[in-house]
mmCIF file of C-alpha atoms and ligand atoms in Angstrom:
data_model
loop_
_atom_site.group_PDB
_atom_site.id
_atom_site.type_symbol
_atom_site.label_atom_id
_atom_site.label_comp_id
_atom_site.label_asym_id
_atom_site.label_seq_id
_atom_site.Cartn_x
_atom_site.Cartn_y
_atom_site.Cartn_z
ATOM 1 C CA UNK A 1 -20.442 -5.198 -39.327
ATOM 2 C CA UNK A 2 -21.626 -4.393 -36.363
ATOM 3 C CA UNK A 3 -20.077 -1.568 -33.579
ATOM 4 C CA UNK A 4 -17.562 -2.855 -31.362
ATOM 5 C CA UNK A 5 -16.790 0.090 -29.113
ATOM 6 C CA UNK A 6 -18.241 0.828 -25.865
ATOM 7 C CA UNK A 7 -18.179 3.702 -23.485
ATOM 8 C CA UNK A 8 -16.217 3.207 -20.257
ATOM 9 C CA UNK A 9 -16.501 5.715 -17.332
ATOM 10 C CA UNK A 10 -16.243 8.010 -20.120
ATOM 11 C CA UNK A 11 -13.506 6.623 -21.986
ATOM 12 C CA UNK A 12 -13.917 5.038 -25.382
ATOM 13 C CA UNK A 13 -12.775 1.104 -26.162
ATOM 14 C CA UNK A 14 -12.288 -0.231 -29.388
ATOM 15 C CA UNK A 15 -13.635 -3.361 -28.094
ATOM 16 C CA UNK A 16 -15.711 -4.538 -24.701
ATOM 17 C CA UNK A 17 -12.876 -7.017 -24.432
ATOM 18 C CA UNK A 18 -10.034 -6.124 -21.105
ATOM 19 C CA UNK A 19 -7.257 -8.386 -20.204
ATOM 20 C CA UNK A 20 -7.495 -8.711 -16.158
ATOM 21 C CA UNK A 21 -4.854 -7.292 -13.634
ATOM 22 C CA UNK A 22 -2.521 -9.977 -11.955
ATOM 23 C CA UNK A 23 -3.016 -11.971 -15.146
ATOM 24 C CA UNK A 24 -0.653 -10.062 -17.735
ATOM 25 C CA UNK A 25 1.473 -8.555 -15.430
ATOM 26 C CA UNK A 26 2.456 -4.762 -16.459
ATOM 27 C CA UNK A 27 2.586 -5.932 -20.064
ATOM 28 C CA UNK A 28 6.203 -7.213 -20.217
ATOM 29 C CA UNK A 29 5.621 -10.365 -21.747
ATOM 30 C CA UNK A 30 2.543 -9.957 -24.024
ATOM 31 C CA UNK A 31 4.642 -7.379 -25.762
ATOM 32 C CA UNK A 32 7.742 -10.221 -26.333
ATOM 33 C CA UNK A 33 4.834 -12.486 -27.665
ATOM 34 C CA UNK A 34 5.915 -12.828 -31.071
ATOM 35 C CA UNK A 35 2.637 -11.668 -33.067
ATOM 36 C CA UNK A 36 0.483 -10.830 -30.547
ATOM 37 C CA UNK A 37 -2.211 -8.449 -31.242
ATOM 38 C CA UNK A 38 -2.733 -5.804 -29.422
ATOM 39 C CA UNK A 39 -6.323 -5.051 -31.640
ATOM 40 C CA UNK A 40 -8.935 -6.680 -29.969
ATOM 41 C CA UNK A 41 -8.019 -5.255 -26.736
ATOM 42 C CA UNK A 42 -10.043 -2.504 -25.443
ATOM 43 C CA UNK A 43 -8.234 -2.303 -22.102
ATOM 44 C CA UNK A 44 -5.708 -3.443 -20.229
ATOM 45 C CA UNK A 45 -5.982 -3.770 -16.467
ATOM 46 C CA UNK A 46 -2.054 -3.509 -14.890
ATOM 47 C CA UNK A 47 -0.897 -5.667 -11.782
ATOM 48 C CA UNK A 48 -2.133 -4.241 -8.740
ATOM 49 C CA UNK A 49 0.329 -1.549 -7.702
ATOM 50 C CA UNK A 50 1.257 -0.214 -4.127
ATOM 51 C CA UNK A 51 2.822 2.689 -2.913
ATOM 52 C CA UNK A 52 6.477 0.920 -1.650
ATOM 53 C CA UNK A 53 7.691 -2.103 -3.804
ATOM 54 C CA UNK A 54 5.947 -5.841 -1.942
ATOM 55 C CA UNK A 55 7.586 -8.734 -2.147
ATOM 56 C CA UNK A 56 4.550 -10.282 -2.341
ATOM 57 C CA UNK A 57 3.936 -14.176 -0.341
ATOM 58 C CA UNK A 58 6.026 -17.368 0.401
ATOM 59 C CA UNK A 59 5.731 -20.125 -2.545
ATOM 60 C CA UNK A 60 3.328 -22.152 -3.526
ATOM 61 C CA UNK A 61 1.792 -19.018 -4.718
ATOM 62 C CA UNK A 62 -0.709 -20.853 -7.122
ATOM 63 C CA UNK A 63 -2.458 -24.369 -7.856
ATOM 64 C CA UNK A 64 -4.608 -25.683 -10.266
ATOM 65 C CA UNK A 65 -8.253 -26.438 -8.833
ATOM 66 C CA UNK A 66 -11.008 -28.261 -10.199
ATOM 67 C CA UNK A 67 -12.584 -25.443 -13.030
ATOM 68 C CA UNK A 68 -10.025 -22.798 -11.738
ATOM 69 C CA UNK A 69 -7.580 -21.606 -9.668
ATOM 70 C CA UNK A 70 -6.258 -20.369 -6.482
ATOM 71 C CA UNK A 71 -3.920 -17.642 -5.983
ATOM 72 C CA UNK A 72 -1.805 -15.772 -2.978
ATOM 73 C CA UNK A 73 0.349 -13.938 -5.137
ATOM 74 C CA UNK A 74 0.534 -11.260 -1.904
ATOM 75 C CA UNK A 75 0.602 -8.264 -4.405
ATOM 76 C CA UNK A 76 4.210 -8.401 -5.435
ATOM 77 C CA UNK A 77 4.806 -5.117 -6.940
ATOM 78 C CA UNK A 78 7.425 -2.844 -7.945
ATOM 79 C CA UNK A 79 6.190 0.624 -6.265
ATOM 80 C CA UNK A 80 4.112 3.038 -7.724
ATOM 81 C CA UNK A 81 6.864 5.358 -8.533
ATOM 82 C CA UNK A 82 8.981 2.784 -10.273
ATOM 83 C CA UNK A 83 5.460 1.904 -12.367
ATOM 84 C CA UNK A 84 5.121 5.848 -13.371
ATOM 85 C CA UNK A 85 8.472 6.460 -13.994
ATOM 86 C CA UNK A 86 9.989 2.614 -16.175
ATOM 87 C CA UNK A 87 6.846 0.722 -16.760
ATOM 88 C CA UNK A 88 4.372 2.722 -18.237
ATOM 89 C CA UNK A 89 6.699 4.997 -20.587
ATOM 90 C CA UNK A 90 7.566 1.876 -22.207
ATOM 91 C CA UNK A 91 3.894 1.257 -22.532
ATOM 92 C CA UNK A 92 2.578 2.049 -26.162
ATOM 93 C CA UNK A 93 -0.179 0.216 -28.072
ATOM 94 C CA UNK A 94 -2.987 2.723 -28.704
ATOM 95 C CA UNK A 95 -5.929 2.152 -29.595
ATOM 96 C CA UNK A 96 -6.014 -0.360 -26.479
ATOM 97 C CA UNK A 97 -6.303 1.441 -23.079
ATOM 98 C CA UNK A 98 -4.526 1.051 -19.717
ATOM 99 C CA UNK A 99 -5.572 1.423 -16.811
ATOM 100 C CA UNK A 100 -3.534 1.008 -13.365
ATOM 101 C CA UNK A 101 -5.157 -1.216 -10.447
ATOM 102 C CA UNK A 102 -4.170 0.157 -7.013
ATOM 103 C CA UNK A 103 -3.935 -1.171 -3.660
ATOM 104 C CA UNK A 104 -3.327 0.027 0.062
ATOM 105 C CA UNK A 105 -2.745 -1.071 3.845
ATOM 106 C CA UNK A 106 -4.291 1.789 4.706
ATOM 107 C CA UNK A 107 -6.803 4.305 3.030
ATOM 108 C CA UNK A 108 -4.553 7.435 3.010
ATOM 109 C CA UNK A 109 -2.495 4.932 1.050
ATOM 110 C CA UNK A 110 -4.975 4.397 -1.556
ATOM 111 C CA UNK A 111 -4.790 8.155 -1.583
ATOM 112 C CA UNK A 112 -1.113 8.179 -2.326
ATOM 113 C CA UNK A 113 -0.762 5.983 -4.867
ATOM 114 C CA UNK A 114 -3.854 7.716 -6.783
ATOM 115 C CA UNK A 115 -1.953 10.777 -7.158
ATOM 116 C CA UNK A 116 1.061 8.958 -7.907
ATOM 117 C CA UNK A 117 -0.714 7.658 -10.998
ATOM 118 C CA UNK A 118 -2.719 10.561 -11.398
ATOM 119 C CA UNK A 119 0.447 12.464 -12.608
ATOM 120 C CA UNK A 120 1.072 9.388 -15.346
ATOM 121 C CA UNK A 121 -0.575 9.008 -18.949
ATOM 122 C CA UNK A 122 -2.406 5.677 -17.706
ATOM 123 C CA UNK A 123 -6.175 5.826 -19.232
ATOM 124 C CA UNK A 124 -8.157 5.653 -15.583
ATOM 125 C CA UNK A 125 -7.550 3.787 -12.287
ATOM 126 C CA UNK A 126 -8.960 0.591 -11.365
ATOM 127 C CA UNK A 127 -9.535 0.314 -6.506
ATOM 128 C CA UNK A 128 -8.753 -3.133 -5.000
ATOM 129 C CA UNK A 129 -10.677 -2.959 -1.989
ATOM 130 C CA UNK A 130 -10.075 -6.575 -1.503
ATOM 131 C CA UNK A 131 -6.873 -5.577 0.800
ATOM 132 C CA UNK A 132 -6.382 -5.807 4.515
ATOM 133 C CA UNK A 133 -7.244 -2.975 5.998
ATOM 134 C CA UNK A 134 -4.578 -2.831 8.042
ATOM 135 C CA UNK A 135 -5.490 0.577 10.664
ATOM 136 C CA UNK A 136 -8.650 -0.888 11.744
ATOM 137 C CA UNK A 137 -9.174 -4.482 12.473
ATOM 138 C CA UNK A 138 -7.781 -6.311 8.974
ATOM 139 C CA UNK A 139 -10.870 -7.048 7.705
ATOM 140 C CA UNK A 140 -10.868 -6.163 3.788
ATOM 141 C CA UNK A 141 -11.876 -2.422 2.682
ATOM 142 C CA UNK A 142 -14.140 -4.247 0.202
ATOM 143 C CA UNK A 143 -16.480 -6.089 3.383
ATOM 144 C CA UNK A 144 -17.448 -2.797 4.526
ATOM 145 C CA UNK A 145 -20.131 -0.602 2.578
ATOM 146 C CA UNK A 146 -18.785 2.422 4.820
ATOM 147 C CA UNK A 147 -14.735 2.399 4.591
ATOM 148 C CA UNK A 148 -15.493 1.065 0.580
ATOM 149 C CA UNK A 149 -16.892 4.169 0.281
ATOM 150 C CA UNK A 150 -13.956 6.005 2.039
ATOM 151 C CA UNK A 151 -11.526 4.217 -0.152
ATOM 152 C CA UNK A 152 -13.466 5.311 -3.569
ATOM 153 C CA UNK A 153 -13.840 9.147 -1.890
ATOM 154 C CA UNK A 154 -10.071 9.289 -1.090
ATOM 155 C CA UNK A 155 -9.175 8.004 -4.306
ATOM 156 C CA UNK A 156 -11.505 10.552 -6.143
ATOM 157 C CA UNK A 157 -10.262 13.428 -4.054
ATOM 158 C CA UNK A 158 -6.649 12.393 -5.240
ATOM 159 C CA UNK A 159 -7.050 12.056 -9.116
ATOM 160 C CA UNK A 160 -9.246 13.584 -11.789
ATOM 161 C CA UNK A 161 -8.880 10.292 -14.219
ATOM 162 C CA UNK A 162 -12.084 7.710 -13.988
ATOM 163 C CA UNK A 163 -12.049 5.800 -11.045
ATOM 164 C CA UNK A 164 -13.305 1.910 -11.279
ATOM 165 C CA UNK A 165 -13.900 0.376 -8.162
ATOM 166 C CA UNK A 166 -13.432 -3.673 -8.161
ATOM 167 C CA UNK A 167 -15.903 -5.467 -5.785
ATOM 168 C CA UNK A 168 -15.265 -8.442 -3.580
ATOM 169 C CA UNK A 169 -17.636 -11.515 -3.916
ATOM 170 C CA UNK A 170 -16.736 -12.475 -0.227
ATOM 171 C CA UNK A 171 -19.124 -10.553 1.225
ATOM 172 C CA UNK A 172 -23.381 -10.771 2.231
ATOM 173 C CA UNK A 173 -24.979 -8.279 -0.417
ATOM 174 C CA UNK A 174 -22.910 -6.787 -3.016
ATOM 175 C CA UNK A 175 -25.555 -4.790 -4.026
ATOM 176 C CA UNK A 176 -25.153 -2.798 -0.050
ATOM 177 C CA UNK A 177 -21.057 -2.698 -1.682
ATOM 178 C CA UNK A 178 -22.339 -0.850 -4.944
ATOM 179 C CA UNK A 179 -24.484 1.638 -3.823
ATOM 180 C CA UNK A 180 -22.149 2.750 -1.444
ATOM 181 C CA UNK A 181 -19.000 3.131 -3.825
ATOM 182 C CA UNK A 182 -21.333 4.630 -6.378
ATOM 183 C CA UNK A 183 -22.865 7.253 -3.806
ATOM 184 C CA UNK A 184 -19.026 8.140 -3.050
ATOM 185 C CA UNK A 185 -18.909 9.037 -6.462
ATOM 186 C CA UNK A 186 -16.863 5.379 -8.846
ATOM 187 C CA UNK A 187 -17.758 6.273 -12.418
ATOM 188 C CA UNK A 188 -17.338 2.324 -12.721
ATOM 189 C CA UNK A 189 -17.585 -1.076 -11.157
ATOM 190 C CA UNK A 190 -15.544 -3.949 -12.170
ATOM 191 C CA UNK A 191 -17.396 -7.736 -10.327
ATOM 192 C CA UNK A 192 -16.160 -9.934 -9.632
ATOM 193 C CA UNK A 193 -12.803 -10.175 -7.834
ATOM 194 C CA UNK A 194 -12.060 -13.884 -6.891
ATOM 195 C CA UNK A 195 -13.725 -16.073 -4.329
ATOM 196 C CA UNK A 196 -11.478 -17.142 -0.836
ATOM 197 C CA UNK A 197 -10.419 -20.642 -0.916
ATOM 198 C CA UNK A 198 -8.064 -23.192 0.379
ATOM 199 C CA UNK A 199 -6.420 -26.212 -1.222
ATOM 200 C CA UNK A 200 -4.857 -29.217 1.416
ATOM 201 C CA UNK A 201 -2.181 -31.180 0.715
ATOM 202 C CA UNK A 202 -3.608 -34.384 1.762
ATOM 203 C CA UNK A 203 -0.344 -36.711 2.244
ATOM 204 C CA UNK A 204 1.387 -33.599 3.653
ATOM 205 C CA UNK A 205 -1.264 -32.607 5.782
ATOM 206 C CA UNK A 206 -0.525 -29.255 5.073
ATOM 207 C CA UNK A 207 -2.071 -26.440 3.231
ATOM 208 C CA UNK A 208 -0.883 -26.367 -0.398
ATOM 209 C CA UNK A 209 -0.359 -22.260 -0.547
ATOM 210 C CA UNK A 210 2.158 -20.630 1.383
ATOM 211 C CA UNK A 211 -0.575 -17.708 2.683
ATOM 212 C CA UNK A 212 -2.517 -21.050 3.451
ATOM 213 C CA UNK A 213 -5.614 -19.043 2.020
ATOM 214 C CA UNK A 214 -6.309 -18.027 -1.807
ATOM 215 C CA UNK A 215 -8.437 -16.257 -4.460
ATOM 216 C CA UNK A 216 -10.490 -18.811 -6.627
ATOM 217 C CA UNK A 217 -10.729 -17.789 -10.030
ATOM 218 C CA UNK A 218 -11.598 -19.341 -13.493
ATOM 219 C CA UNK A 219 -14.626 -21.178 -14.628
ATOM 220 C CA UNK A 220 -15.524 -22.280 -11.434
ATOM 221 C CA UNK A 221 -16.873 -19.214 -10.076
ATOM 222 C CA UNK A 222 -18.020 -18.131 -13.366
ATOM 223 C CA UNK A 223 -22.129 -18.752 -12.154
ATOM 224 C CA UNK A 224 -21.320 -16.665 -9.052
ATOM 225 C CA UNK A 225 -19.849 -13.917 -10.960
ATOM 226 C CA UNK A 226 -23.116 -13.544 -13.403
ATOM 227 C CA UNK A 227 -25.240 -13.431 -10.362
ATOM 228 C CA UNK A 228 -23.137 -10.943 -9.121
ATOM 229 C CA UNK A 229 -23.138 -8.933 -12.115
ATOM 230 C CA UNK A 230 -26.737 -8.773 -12.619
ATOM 231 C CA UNK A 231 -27.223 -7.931 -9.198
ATOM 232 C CA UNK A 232 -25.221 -4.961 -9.615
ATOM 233 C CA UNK A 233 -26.829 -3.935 -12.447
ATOM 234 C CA UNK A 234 -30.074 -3.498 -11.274
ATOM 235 C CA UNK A 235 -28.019 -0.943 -8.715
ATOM 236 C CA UNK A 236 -25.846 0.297 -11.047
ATOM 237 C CA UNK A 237 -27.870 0.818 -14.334
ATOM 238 C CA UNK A 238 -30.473 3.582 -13.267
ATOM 239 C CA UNK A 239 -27.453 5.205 -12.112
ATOM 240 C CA UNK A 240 -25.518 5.385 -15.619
ATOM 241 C CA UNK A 241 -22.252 3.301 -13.872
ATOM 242 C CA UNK A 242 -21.057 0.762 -16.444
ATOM 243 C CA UNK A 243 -19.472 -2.643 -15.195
ATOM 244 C CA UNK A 244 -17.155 -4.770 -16.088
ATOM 245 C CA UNK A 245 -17.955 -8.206 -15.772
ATOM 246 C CA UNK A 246 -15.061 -10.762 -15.010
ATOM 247 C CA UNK A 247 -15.047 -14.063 -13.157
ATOM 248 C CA UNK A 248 -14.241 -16.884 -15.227
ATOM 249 C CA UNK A 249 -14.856 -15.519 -18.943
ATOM 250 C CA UNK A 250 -13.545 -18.078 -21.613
ATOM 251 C CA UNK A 251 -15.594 -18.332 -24.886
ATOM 252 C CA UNK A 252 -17.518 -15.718 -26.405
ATOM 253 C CA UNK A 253 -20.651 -17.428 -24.737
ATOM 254 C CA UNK A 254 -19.246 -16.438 -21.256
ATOM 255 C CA UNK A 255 -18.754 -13.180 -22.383
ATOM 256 C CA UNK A 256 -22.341 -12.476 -23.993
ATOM 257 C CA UNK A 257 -24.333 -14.074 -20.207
ATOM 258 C CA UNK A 258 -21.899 -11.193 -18.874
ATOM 259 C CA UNK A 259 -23.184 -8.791 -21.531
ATOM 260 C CA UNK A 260 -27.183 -10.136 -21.279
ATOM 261 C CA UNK A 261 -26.947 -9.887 -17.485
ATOM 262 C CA UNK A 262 -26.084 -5.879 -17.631
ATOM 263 C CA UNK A 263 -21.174 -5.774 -18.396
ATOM 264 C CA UNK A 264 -20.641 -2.569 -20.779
ATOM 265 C CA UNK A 265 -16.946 -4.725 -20.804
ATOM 266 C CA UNK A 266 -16.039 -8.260 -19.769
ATOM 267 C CA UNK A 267 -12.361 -9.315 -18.748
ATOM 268 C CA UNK A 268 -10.388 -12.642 -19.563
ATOM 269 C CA UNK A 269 -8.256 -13.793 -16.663
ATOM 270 C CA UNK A 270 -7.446 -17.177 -16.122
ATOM 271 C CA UNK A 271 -8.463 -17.954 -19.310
ATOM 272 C CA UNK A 272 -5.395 -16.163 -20.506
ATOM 273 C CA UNK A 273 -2.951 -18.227 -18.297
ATOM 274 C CA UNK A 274 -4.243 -20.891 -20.951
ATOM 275 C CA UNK A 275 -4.317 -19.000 -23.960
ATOM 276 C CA UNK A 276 -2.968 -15.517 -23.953
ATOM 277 C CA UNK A 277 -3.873 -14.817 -26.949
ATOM 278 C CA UNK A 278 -7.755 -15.483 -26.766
ATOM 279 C CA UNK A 279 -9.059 -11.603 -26.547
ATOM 280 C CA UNK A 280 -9.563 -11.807 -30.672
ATOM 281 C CA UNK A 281 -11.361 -15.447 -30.174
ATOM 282 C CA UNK A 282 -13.703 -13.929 -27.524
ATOM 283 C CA UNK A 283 -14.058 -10.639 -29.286
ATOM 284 C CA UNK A 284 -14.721 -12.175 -33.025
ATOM 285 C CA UNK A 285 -17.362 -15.198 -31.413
ATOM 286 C CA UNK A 286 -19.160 -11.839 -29.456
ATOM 287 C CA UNK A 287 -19.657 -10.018 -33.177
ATOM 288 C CA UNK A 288 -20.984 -13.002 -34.138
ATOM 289 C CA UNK A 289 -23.494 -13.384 -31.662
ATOM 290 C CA UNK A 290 -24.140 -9.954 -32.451
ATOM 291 C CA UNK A 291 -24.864 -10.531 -36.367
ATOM 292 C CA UNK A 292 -26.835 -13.749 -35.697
ATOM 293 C CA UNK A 293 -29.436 -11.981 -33.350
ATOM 294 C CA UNK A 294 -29.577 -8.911 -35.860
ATOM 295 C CA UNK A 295 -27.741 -6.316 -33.460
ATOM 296 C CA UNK A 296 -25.693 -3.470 -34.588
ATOM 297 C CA UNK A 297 -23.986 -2.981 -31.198
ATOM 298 C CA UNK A 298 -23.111 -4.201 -27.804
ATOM 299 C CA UNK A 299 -25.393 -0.860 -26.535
ATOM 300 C CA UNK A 300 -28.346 -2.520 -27.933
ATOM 301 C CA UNK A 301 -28.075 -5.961 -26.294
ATOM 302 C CA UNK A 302 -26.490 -5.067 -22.784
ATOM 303 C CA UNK A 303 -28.678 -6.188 -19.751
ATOM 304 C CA UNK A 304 -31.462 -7.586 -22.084
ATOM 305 C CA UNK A 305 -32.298 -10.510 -19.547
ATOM 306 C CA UNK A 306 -35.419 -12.059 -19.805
ATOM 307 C CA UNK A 307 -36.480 -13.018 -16.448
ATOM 308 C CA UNK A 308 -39.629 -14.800 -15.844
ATOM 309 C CA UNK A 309 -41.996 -13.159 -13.890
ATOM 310 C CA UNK A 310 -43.577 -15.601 -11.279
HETATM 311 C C1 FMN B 1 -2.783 -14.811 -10.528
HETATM 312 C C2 FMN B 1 -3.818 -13.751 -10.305
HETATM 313 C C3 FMN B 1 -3.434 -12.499 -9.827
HETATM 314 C C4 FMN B 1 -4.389 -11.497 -9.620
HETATM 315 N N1 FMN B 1 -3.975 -10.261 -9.176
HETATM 316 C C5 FMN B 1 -4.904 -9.281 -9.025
HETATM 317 C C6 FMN B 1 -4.497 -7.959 -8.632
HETATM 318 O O1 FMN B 1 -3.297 -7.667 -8.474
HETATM 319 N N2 FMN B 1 -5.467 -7.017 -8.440
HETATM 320 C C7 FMN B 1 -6.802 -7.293 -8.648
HETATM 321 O O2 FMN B 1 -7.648 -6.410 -8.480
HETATM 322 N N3 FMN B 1 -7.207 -8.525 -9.051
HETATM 323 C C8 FMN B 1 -6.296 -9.515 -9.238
HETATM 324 N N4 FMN B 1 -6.712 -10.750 -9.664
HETATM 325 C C9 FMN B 1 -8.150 -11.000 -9.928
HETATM 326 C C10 FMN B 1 -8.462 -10.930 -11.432
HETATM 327 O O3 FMN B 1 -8.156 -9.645 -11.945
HETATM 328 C C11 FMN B 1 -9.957 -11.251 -11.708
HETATM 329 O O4 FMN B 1 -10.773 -10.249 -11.128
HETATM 330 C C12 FMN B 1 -10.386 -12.600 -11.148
HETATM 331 O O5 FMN B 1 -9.365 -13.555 -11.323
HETATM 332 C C13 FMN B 1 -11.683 -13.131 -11.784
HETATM 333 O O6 FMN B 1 -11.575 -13.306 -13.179
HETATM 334 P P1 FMN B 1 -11.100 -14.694 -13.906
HETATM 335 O O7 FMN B 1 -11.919 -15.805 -13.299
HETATM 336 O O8 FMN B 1 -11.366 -14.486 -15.350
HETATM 337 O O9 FMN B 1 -9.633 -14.862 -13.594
HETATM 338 C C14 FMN B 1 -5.771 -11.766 -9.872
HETATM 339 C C15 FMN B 1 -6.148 -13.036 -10.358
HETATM 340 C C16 FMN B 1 -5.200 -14.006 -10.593
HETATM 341 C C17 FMN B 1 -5.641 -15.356 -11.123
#
């Protein structure tokens, strides 16, 4: 059989397989799942958590788009405190890891809600950049190579677990994005987060979200997050940062482009808004793979890309 663990910003997973945050919540409900299995799970990623409780934006929050989906969930939260102190103690299914994803208006905010977490058991913290930045201007933290690399300091400064730092697609050249959060020090990248979008309501003339504007996920964006990804890794791999590559994942033949194109991990999203329980599908068709090409380990095949040479 061959290896299924890989090494994460220094943490060890059972499996390269994470569950996505926004798309299981903070756990709740997989754990009321009758039979659910925790065991192909190397990480989860928690709902992105602020420093005050949001009540995230008006409905429609999501719709269904050709391949994918759109969604303005507006960061509805609890608090970071409330997280700490209710959510996570109830929180037990080791091997699998956990690992919190944080978001700010501001970057002394990002700072905030580091520490916060820092003083929790979670496994390592994952950096939305793709926020407002709310201080200066409102353009995301994640469109500038310069405050992402702020963002990724502060947070470093405030917590000695592994910081992952998620990059936005919605931007010219990722690959400006992940040298700068690497330089300030992420001992991980997660690509992609989702793509902005709009859906109209054509009868109603109106826009179908209530934030009128939305993050495109699923299979749709799927060929944007593997160019992404590799990308990255050309950045990223002489540099030792691992990635984890998301955006779209379904089958086990998603995940393995993910793995050929340079993703230590890959993460199911809105695939699991389908089928929650498809980590062990995803993880058992990646083995597979793995025994029919004669590997003994994810290690041995990751960012093995043949690419023509002109
Ligand atoms: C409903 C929903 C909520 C999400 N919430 C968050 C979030 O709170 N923080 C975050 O960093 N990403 C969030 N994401 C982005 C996902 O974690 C993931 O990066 C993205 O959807 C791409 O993967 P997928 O195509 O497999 O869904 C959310 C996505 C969806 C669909």
């Amino acid at each position: 059989m061959p290896d299924t663990g890989v090494l994460l910003a220094g943490i060890p997973l059972v499996s390269p397989v994470v569950l996505l945050s926004g798309c299981v919540g903070f756990c709740e409900d997989l754990a009321r799942l009758d039979g659910f299995d925790f065991s192909p799970i190397g990480a989860v990623f928690l709902k992105g958590t602020t420093l005050e409780p949001r009540r995230g934006n008006p409905p429609p929050r999501v719709v269904e788009t050709h391949g994918g989906m759109l969604n303005a969930i507006g960061l509805q939260n609890p608090g970071a405190r409330h997280v700490v102190h209710t959510i996570l103690p109830a929180i037990r299914h080791f091997p699998t890891r956990f690992f919190a994803n944080i978001a700010g208006s501001t970057v002394e905010e990002y700072g905030e809600v580091a520490r916060i977490f820092d003083d929790s058991p979670i496994d390592g913290i994952e950096i939305n950049i793709s926020c407002p930045n709310v201080k200066e201007g409102g353009a995301a933290f994640g469109s500038d190579p310069k405050i992402a690399a702020r963002v990724v300091e502060t947070v470093k400064r405030a917590t000695t677990k592994p910081v992952i730092t998620k990059l936005s697609p919605n931007v010219t050249d990722i690959t400006l994005l992940a040298r700068a959060v690497i330089e300030a020090g992420t001992d991980a990248i997660s690509a992609i987060n989702t793509l902005m979008g709009m859906a109209i309501h054509l009868e109603q003339r109106r826009p179908v979200l209530g934030n009128v504007q939305g993050g495109l996920s699923g299979p749709a964006i799927k060929p944007v997050a593997l160019l992404h990804v590799w990308r990255i890794h050309q950045v990223a791999a002489p540099r030792g940062i691992p990635i984890i590559g998301q955006g779209g994942i379904v089958t086990a033949r998603d995940a393995m482009e993910f793995v050929l194109a340079g993703a230590t991990a890959i993460g199911l999203g809105t695939a699991l808004f389908r089928n929650p329980m498809g980590a062990g599908e995803v993880l058992d068709g990646m083995v597979t793979w793995l025994q029919h090409y004669g590997a003994g380990s994810f290690n041995e095949v990751r960012g093995t890309l043949k690419i023509n040479k002109p």
